[in-house]
Structure formats: structure tokens, C-alpha cells
Amino acid sequence: MRKWFILLIAFILLVPTPVRAQDSTTLKSLKVELWSEYDQSSMLVIHEFEVTDTTPVPITLDLPVPDGANITAVAYESGGQLLLANYQNKPVKDGAGQAITLFITERTKYRVEYYLPLERSGNKRTFAYQWTGAYAVDDFNVAVRVPQDSIDVKASPVIPFIQDEPFLSGGAKVSGLQQGQTYKLKLEYSRTSEASVATQASSQVEPVAPVDENTDGRSTLNNLPLLLGGFGAALILIALALFLRGQSSTRTIKHRKRSIQAHESETQVYCHECGARAHEHDRFCRTCGSKLRVS
């Protein structure tokens, strides 16, 4: 019996088990950025964090994400650049939201970005953020940005906002958040414009003057037949010129060939006695001495 018990313990110890998130894991820093109506009519939420120097890696972390979040980026910093990180999406057991399972393979900064809708009532916008306390955080920071044309900007807990073109920006800092300790932030402001702060580059390029059929370099269907007719006439003239040039070259070659043949027939004289070829102006054969028959 004892022998079987020892074998069972050895089997459990030797079978590899997947690395799982550790509840005791502490984040060295967590920066939450809330950019309202940045490039969409919603809230861009950015989490940037790194584990402590004593955290064993590799390890997995489950970062909670609210339901309805549109996840757009999961990356890590390497050599001053952001590279795509290895992660999985999974629902939370109690049905409250979802989680991003990140595979932490090195001690560096990791970044998760997603969009959440704003609550609207007329010109008023409202948004609520909550850190669920999934992990303890040594240095917790939150930064909020709203368009600079916003009015009646309020945050709870209170955050002072300053001009930071093209935003109104504010932030708060909390040290030593314990595991399970939540942080909630409610934001509200009013705005008449629906334009995003960041406009796509393609929509920023505008002509100096209105573009119409009179603009240089622009053609319309009204003069398309004229353009096609001119193009066809040009092709006909080019083809005719090439044909005449070819005919002239052929006549020249034929004329030169006949001249050479006539010249060769006049100068080629052979001895009627020995058949040797005579040179030009010869009167006697250079081989046998016979008098050549030269006309």
C-alpha cells in the first residue's frame, strides 16, 4: 500500500501543469488612460502595466474587461517598440464581463486598449470606470482627457482639469492598492460638437480651390469623345510614319544590293586557259601568261 502511495505522489509531482495566474501577483505600476471622443464617438480605455521585479515569469494574468468592450490592441514593449502580445479572450465565471488572459514572458510594460460607449443625454456625456482589484498595485495612476470644447466637466472623485490642447486633461494617483480593493471613477461633461479630436489624415486634405471641369488636368465625360478622337488620329499618324520609313529603308537596301552585284559582275574576270581569277586592269593571266579576253 505504501509503495502505491509513493508512486501516486511521484506521478503528481512529475506531470507538468500549465502556468496559471497567481492571486498574490502584484503589479509594479498600472496606468489607466481614458480618452473621450478621441478618434471615435466613444471612450478609448488604455491599461499600461508591468509586474514587480520579484514576480516569477513566465506567468499568466487575467485582466478584467467590461462587457461590450471593443478590444483593439494587446501589446508589450520591446526595444522601444510595441509588439503584439500573446493573449486569449475568455468570459468571467460569474458572467460579469470578460477577461483578457495575458501570457507574461518578460518583465516589461504591457498595454491593452479597448473602446466603450458613452452614455448620452442630449449634449451631456457620462462614463463610469472601475478597477476591480484583480491584483494588488503598488503605483496606480488614472489620466482623463476630454475634448477641449467640453463644458461642465466633472469627475468623482474630484479631478482638476487643465487646458492640454486639443484636450482638457486631469489625473489622479493612488499608492498601494490592495488585492480586491476597487477604484471607481465617474466622468460627465457636455459638448455640442460630435467631431472627434483626432481626424483621419485623408479627411484633412482639402483642395485650395473648388475642383470642377475647368480645373487644370481634370476632364469630364462631356469632352471624352473629343479626347478619344484626337488620340486615335495620333495613333494613325504614327503608324503611317513608321510604314513610310520602313518602305524607304527597304528600297535603299535593295538598291545597294543591286549596285554591289553589278560591280562584282564587272570586276570578276577569269582566265579562259587555266581558270585563274584576274585582278582589275590585268591584260594577261598571272598564272599561265595567256592573254585575257577582256571586253
Short mmCIF file of C-alpha atoms in Angstrom, two decimals:
data_model
loop_
_atom_site.label_atom_id
_atom_site.label_comp_id
_atom_site.label_asym_id
_atom_site.label_seq_id
_atom_site.Cartn_x
_atom_site.Cartn_y
_atom_site.Cartn_z
CA MET A 1 0.00 0.00 0.00
CA ARG A 2 2.80 2.35 0.90
CA LYS A 3 4.52 1.60 -2.42
CA TRP A 4 1.44 2.61 -4.42
CA PHE A 5 1.06 5.81 -2.36
CA ILE A 6 4.66 6.82 -3.12
CA LEU A 7 4.15 6.16 -6.85
CA LEU A 8 0.99 8.30 -6.85
CA ILE A 9 2.80 11.24 -5.21
CA ALA A 10 5.68 10.93 -7.70
CA PHE A 11 3.25 10.92 -10.64
CA ILE A 12 1.53 14.11 -9.42
CA LEU A 13 4.88 15.88 -8.99
CA LEU A 14 6.25 14.81 -12.36
CA VAL A 15 3.21 15.59 -14.54
CA PRO A 16 3.64 19.18 -15.90
CA THR A 17 0.85 21.63 -15.16
CA PRO A 18 0.12 24.84 -17.08
CA VAL A 19 1.26 28.15 -15.57
CA ARG A 20 -1.72 29.98 -14.11
CA ALA A 21 -2.33 33.47 -12.83
CA GLN A 22 -1.25 33.89 -9.26
CA ASP A 23 -3.65 35.66 -6.94
CA SER A 24 -0.69 37.01 -4.99
CA THR A 25 0.79 38.68 -8.08
CA THR A 26 1.45 42.39 -7.58
CA LEU A 27 1.60 44.94 -10.36
CA LYS A 28 4.52 47.33 -10.07
CA SER A 29 2.51 50.02 -11.84
CA LEU A 30 -0.83 50.42 -13.57
CA LYS A 31 -1.69 53.49 -15.62
CA VAL A 32 -5.28 53.85 -16.80
CA GLU A 33 -5.90 56.41 -19.56
CA LEU A 34 -9.43 57.48 -20.52
CA TRP A 35 -9.55 59.39 -23.82
CA SER A 36 -13.07 60.51 -24.58
CA GLU A 37 -14.12 61.03 -28.23
CA TYR A 38 -10.52 60.75 -29.36
CA ASP A 39 -10.94 59.13 -32.78
CA GLN A 40 -14.40 57.66 -32.26
CA SER A 41 -17.60 58.86 -30.60
CA SER A 42 -16.80 56.64 -27.60
CA MET A 43 -14.26 56.23 -24.80
CA LEU A 44 -10.81 54.85 -25.52
CA VAL A 45 -9.58 52.95 -22.44
CA ILE A 46 -5.87 52.18 -22.16
CA HIS A 47 -4.27 49.97 -19.49
CA GLU A 48 -0.47 50.09 -19.30
CA PHE A 49 1.14 47.97 -16.58
CA GLU A 50 4.14 45.90 -15.55
CA VAL A 51 4.70 43.27 -12.89
CA THR A 52 7.10 43.67 -9.98
CA ASP A 53 10.75 42.66 -10.23
CA THR A 54 10.11 39.75 -7.85
CA THR A 55 7.26 38.29 -9.91
CA PRO A 56 8.29 34.91 -11.38
CA VAL A 57 7.93 34.71 -15.16
CA PRO A 58 6.51 33.21 -17.28
CA ILE A 59 3.09 33.72 -15.74
CA THR A 60 -0.46 34.44 -16.90
CA LEU A 61 -2.57 37.42 -15.81
CA ASP A 62 -6.32 37.82 -16.21
CA LEU A 63 -7.15 41.47 -16.86
CA PRO A 64 -10.90 42.17 -16.43
CA VAL A 65 -12.67 43.92 -19.32
CA PRO A 66 -16.29 45.13 -19.28
CA ASP A 67 -18.95 43.55 -21.46
CA GLY A 68 -19.34 45.34 -24.79
CA ALA A 69 -15.71 46.38 -24.93
CA ASN A 70 -14.20 46.53 -28.41
CA ILE A 71 -10.63 45.31 -27.86
CA THR A 72 -8.28 46.85 -30.43
CA ALA A 73 -4.75 46.24 -29.13
CA VAL A 74 -2.87 43.92 -26.78
CA ALA A 75 0.86 44.55 -26.91
CA TYR A 76 4.12 44.67 -24.98
CA GLU A 77 7.11 46.99 -25.13
CA SER A 78 10.38 45.71 -26.57
CA GLY A 79 13.30 47.82 -27.72
CA GLY A 80 11.23 51.00 -27.59
CA GLN A 81 8.51 49.49 -29.81
CA LEU A 82 5.10 47.95 -29.14
CA LEU A 83 4.77 44.37 -30.35
CA LEU A 84 1.68 42.17 -30.43
CA ALA A 85 1.34 40.15 -27.24
CA ASN A 86 0.13 36.57 -26.86
CA TYR A 87 -3.30 36.56 -25.21
CA GLN A 88 -6.70 34.88 -25.07
CA ASN A 89 -10.21 36.18 -24.53
CA LYS A 90 -12.44 34.39 -22.05
CA PRO A 91 -15.70 35.09 -20.16
CA VAL A 92 -15.66 35.60 -16.41
CA LYS A 93 -17.18 32.73 -14.42
CA ASP A 94 -19.84 34.80 -12.68
CA GLY A 95 -20.94 36.28 -16.04
CA ALA A 96 -19.89 39.80 -15.06
CA GLY A 97 -17.86 40.92 -18.05
CA GLN A 98 -14.92 39.19 -19.65
CA ALA A 99 -11.17 38.88 -19.15
CA ILE A 100 -8.05 39.05 -21.28
CA THR A 101 -5.59 36.32 -20.36
CA LEU A 102 -2.10 37.66 -20.98
CA PHE A 103 0.95 35.42 -21.20
CA ILE A 104 3.67 37.38 -19.42
CA THR A 105 7.04 36.12 -20.65
CA GLU A 106 9.29 39.01 -19.63
CA ARG A 107 9.34 41.94 -17.22
CA THR A 108 8.33 44.84 -19.42
CA LYS A 109 5.36 47.14 -19.96
CA TYR A 110 2.19 45.59 -21.34
CA ARG A 111 -0.62 47.56 -22.99
CA VAL A 112 -4.31 46.79 -23.55
CA GLU A 113 -6.63 49.12 -25.47
CA TYR A 114 -10.38 48.93 -25.99
CA TYR A 115 -13.38 51.17 -26.67
CA LEU A 116 -16.54 51.54 -24.59
CA PRO A 117 -19.66 53.56 -25.46
CA LEU A 118 -20.51 56.82 -23.73
CA GLU A 119 -23.90 57.33 -22.13
CA ARG A 120 -25.60 60.29 -23.80
CA SER A 121 -28.49 62.53 -22.86
CA GLY A 122 -28.73 65.42 -25.29
CA ASN A 123 -25.32 67.14 -25.22
CA LYS A 124 -24.39 65.50 -21.93
CA ARG A 125 -21.90 62.61 -21.86
CA THR A 126 -21.42 60.25 -18.92
CA PHE A 127 -18.90 57.46 -18.38
CA ALA A 128 -18.08 55.19 -15.44
CA TYR A 129 -14.80 53.31 -14.99
CA GLN A 130 -13.97 50.69 -12.36
CA TRP A 131 -10.79 48.82 -11.48
CA THR A 132 -11.99 45.56 -9.93
CA GLY A 133 -8.95 44.96 -7.76
CA ALA A 134 -7.96 41.74 -9.52
CA TYR A 135 -4.35 42.35 -8.40
CA ALA A 136 -2.56 44.49 -5.90
CA VAL A 137 -0.99 47.62 -7.44
CA ASP A 138 1.96 49.48 -5.96
CA ASP A 139 1.55 52.58 -8.15
CA PHE A 140 -1.91 53.26 -9.61
CA ASN A 141 -2.47 56.25 -11.91
CA VAL A 142 -5.51 57.41 -13.87
CA ALA A 143 -5.40 60.09 -16.60
CA VAL A 144 -8.56 61.54 -18.16
CA ARG A 145 -8.85 63.51 -21.40
CA VAL A 146 -11.96 65.14 -22.87
CA PRO A 147 -12.23 67.43 -25.92
CA GLN A 148 -11.17 70.98 -25.16
CA ASP A 149 -14.56 72.40 -26.21
CA SER A 150 -16.25 70.44 -23.39
CA ILE A 151 -18.07 72.34 -20.63
CA ASP A 152 -19.27 71.46 -17.14
CA VAL A 153 -16.57 68.80 -16.80
CA LYS A 154 -16.92 66.89 -13.54
CA ALA A 155 -15.22 63.81 -12.13
CA SER A 156 -15.87 61.81 -8.99
CA PRO A 157 -13.51 61.52 -7.14
CA VAL A 158 -12.71 65.14 -7.91
CA ILE A 159 -10.03 65.68 -10.56
CA PRO A 160 -8.83 69.16 -11.60
CA PHE A 161 -8.73 69.68 -15.37
CA ILE A 162 -6.36 71.95 -17.28
CA GLN A 163 -6.00 73.02 -20.91
CA ASP A 164 -3.85 70.50 -22.75
CA GLU A 165 -4.67 71.22 -26.39
CA PRO A 166 -6.57 69.61 -28.02
CA PHE A 167 -7.85 68.23 -24.70
CA LEU A 168 -8.85 69.16 -21.22
CA SER A 169 -6.71 66.85 -19.10
CA GLY A 170 -6.72 65.72 -15.50
CA GLY A 171 -5.42 62.86 -13.39
CA ALA A 172 -5.19 61.18 -10.03
CA LYS A 173 -2.78 58.85 -8.26
CA VAL A 174 -3.31 56.16 -5.65
CA SER A 175 -0.47 54.33 -3.91
CA GLY A 176 -0.71 50.83 -2.51
CA LEU A 177 -3.99 49.44 -3.86
CA GLN A 178 -4.54 46.05 -2.25
CA GLN A 179 -5.90 42.99 -4.00
CA GLY A 180 -9.69 43.21 -4.00
CA GLN A 181 -9.62 46.98 -3.44
CA THR A 182 -11.60 48.68 -6.20
CA TYR A 183 -11.22 52.13 -7.75
CA LYS A 184 -14.24 53.82 -9.31
CA LEU A 185 -14.32 56.98 -11.41
CA LYS A 186 -17.38 58.71 -12.81
CA LEU A 187 -16.97 61.32 -15.53
CA GLU A 188 -19.51 63.70 -17.03
CA TYR A 189 -19.35 66.70 -19.36
CA SER A 190 -21.37 68.48 -22.03
CA ARG A 191 -20.49 69.20 -25.63
CA THR A 192 -22.40 70.43 -28.67
CA SER A 193 -20.00 69.10 -31.31
CA GLU A 194 -19.92 65.49 -32.44
CA ALA A 195 -16.48 65.75 -34.10
CA SER A 196 -13.68 63.52 -32.83
CA VAL A 197 -10.48 65.09 -31.54
CA ALA A 198 -8.24 63.16 -33.93
CA THR A 199 -9.36 63.40 -37.56
CA GLN A 200 -8.16 60.93 -40.14
CA ALA A 201 -5.38 62.30 -42.31
CA SER A 202 -7.28 61.62 -45.53
CA SER A 203 -10.14 63.88 -44.49
CA GLN A 204 -7.74 66.70 -43.58
CA VAL A 205 -6.51 67.14 -47.17
CA GLU A 206 -8.63 69.69 -48.98
CA PRO A 207 -8.14 71.41 -52.37
CA VAL A 208 -7.10 75.08 -52.35
CA ALA A 209 -9.89 75.88 -54.85
CA PRO A 210 -13.09 74.00 -55.71
CA VAL A 211 -12.48 71.16 -58.15
CA ASP A 212 -14.70 71.19 -61.30
CA GLU A 213 -14.46 70.52 -65.02
CA ASN A 214 -12.48 73.76 -65.53
CA THR A 215 -9.70 72.71 -63.13
CA ASP A 216 -6.34 72.14 -64.84
CA GLY A 217 -5.65 68.48 -65.52
CA ARG A 218 -9.26 67.43 -64.95
CA SER A 219 -11.51 66.01 -67.70
CA THR A 220 -15.19 65.21 -67.74
CA LEU A 221 -17.34 62.90 -69.83
CA ASN A 222 -18.50 65.87 -71.91
CA ASN A 223 -15.20 66.12 -73.79
CA LEU A 224 -14.34 62.42 -73.67
CA PRO A 225 -15.28 61.74 -77.37
CA LEU A 226 -13.01 64.61 -78.46
CA LEU A 227 -10.12 63.24 -76.45
CA LEU A 228 -10.60 59.73 -77.84
CA GLY A 229 -10.80 61.06 -81.42
CA GLY A 230 -7.57 63.02 -81.05
CA PHE A 231 -5.83 60.03 -79.52
CA GLY A 232 -6.95 57.80 -82.42
CA ALA A 233 -5.76 60.31 -85.06
CA ALA A 234 -2.36 60.48 -83.36
CA LEU A 235 -2.05 56.68 -83.46
CA ILE A 236 -2.89 56.65 -87.21
CA LEU A 237 -0.24 59.30 -87.98
CA ILE A 238 2.40 57.40 -86.01
CA ALA A 239 1.57 54.13 -87.81
CA LEU A 240 1.74 55.86 -91.24
CA ALA A 241 5.11 57.43 -90.46
CA LEU A 242 6.54 54.08 -89.37
CA PHE A 243 5.21 52.40 -92.56
CA LEU A 244 6.75 55.01 -94.90
CA ARG A 245 10.05 54.84 -93.04
CA GLY A 246 10.11 51.05 -93.47
CA GLN A 247 9.39 51.31 -97.20
CA SER A 248 12.22 53.82 -97.70
CA SER A 249 14.69 51.62 -95.85
CA THR A 250 13.68 48.58 -97.97
CA ARG A 251 14.24 50.44 -101.27
CA THR A 252 17.65 51.68 -100.12
CA ILE A 253 18.78 48.19 -99.18
CA LYS A 254 17.61 46.71 -102.49
CA HIS A 255 19.35 49.47 -104.49
CA ARG A 256 22.63 48.96 -102.63
CA LYS A 257 22.41 45.20 -103.17
CA ARG A 258 21.92 45.60 -106.96
CA SER A 259 24.86 48.04 -107.16
CA ILE A 260 27.17 45.65 -105.35
CA GLN A 261 26.12 42.74 -107.53
CA ALA A 262 26.66 44.79 -110.72
CA HIS A 263 30.05 45.95 -109.52
CA GLU A 264 31.11 42.42 -108.64
CA SER A 265 29.98 41.05 -112.06
CA GLU A 266 32.04 43.71 -113.86
CA THR A 267 35.29 43.12 -111.98
CA GLN A 268 35.27 39.31 -111.79
CA VAL A 269 37.37 38.16 -114.88
CA TYR A 270 38.76 34.62 -115.16
CA CYS A 271 41.46 33.14 -117.47
CA HIS A 272 39.98 31.06 -120.31
CA GLU A 273 43.01 28.76 -120.25
CA CYS A 274 43.64 27.91 -116.55
CA GLY A 275 40.55 29.43 -114.91
CA ALA A 276 42.52 31.65 -112.52
CA ARG A 277 40.82 34.84 -111.38
CA ALA A 278 42.38 38.01 -112.78
CA HIS A 279 42.83 41.28 -110.96
CA GLU A 280 41.33 44.54 -112.09
CA HIS A 281 43.13 46.06 -115.12
CA ASP A 282 45.03 42.80 -115.87
CA ARG A 283 45.54 42.01 -119.56
CA PHE A 284 47.44 38.72 -119.16
CA CYS A 285 46.85 35.83 -116.73
CA ARG A 286 49.22 35.95 -113.77
CA THR A 287 49.22 32.15 -113.56
CA CYS A 288 49.72 30.88 -117.15
CA GLY A 289 50.52 34.10 -119.06
CA SER A 290 47.70 33.73 -121.55
CA LYS A 291 46.12 36.89 -122.89
CA LEU A 292 42.87 37.59 -121.12
CA ARG A 293 39.70 38.09 -123.04
CA VAL A 294 38.68 41.46 -121.65
CA SER A 295 35.92 43.29 -123.45
#
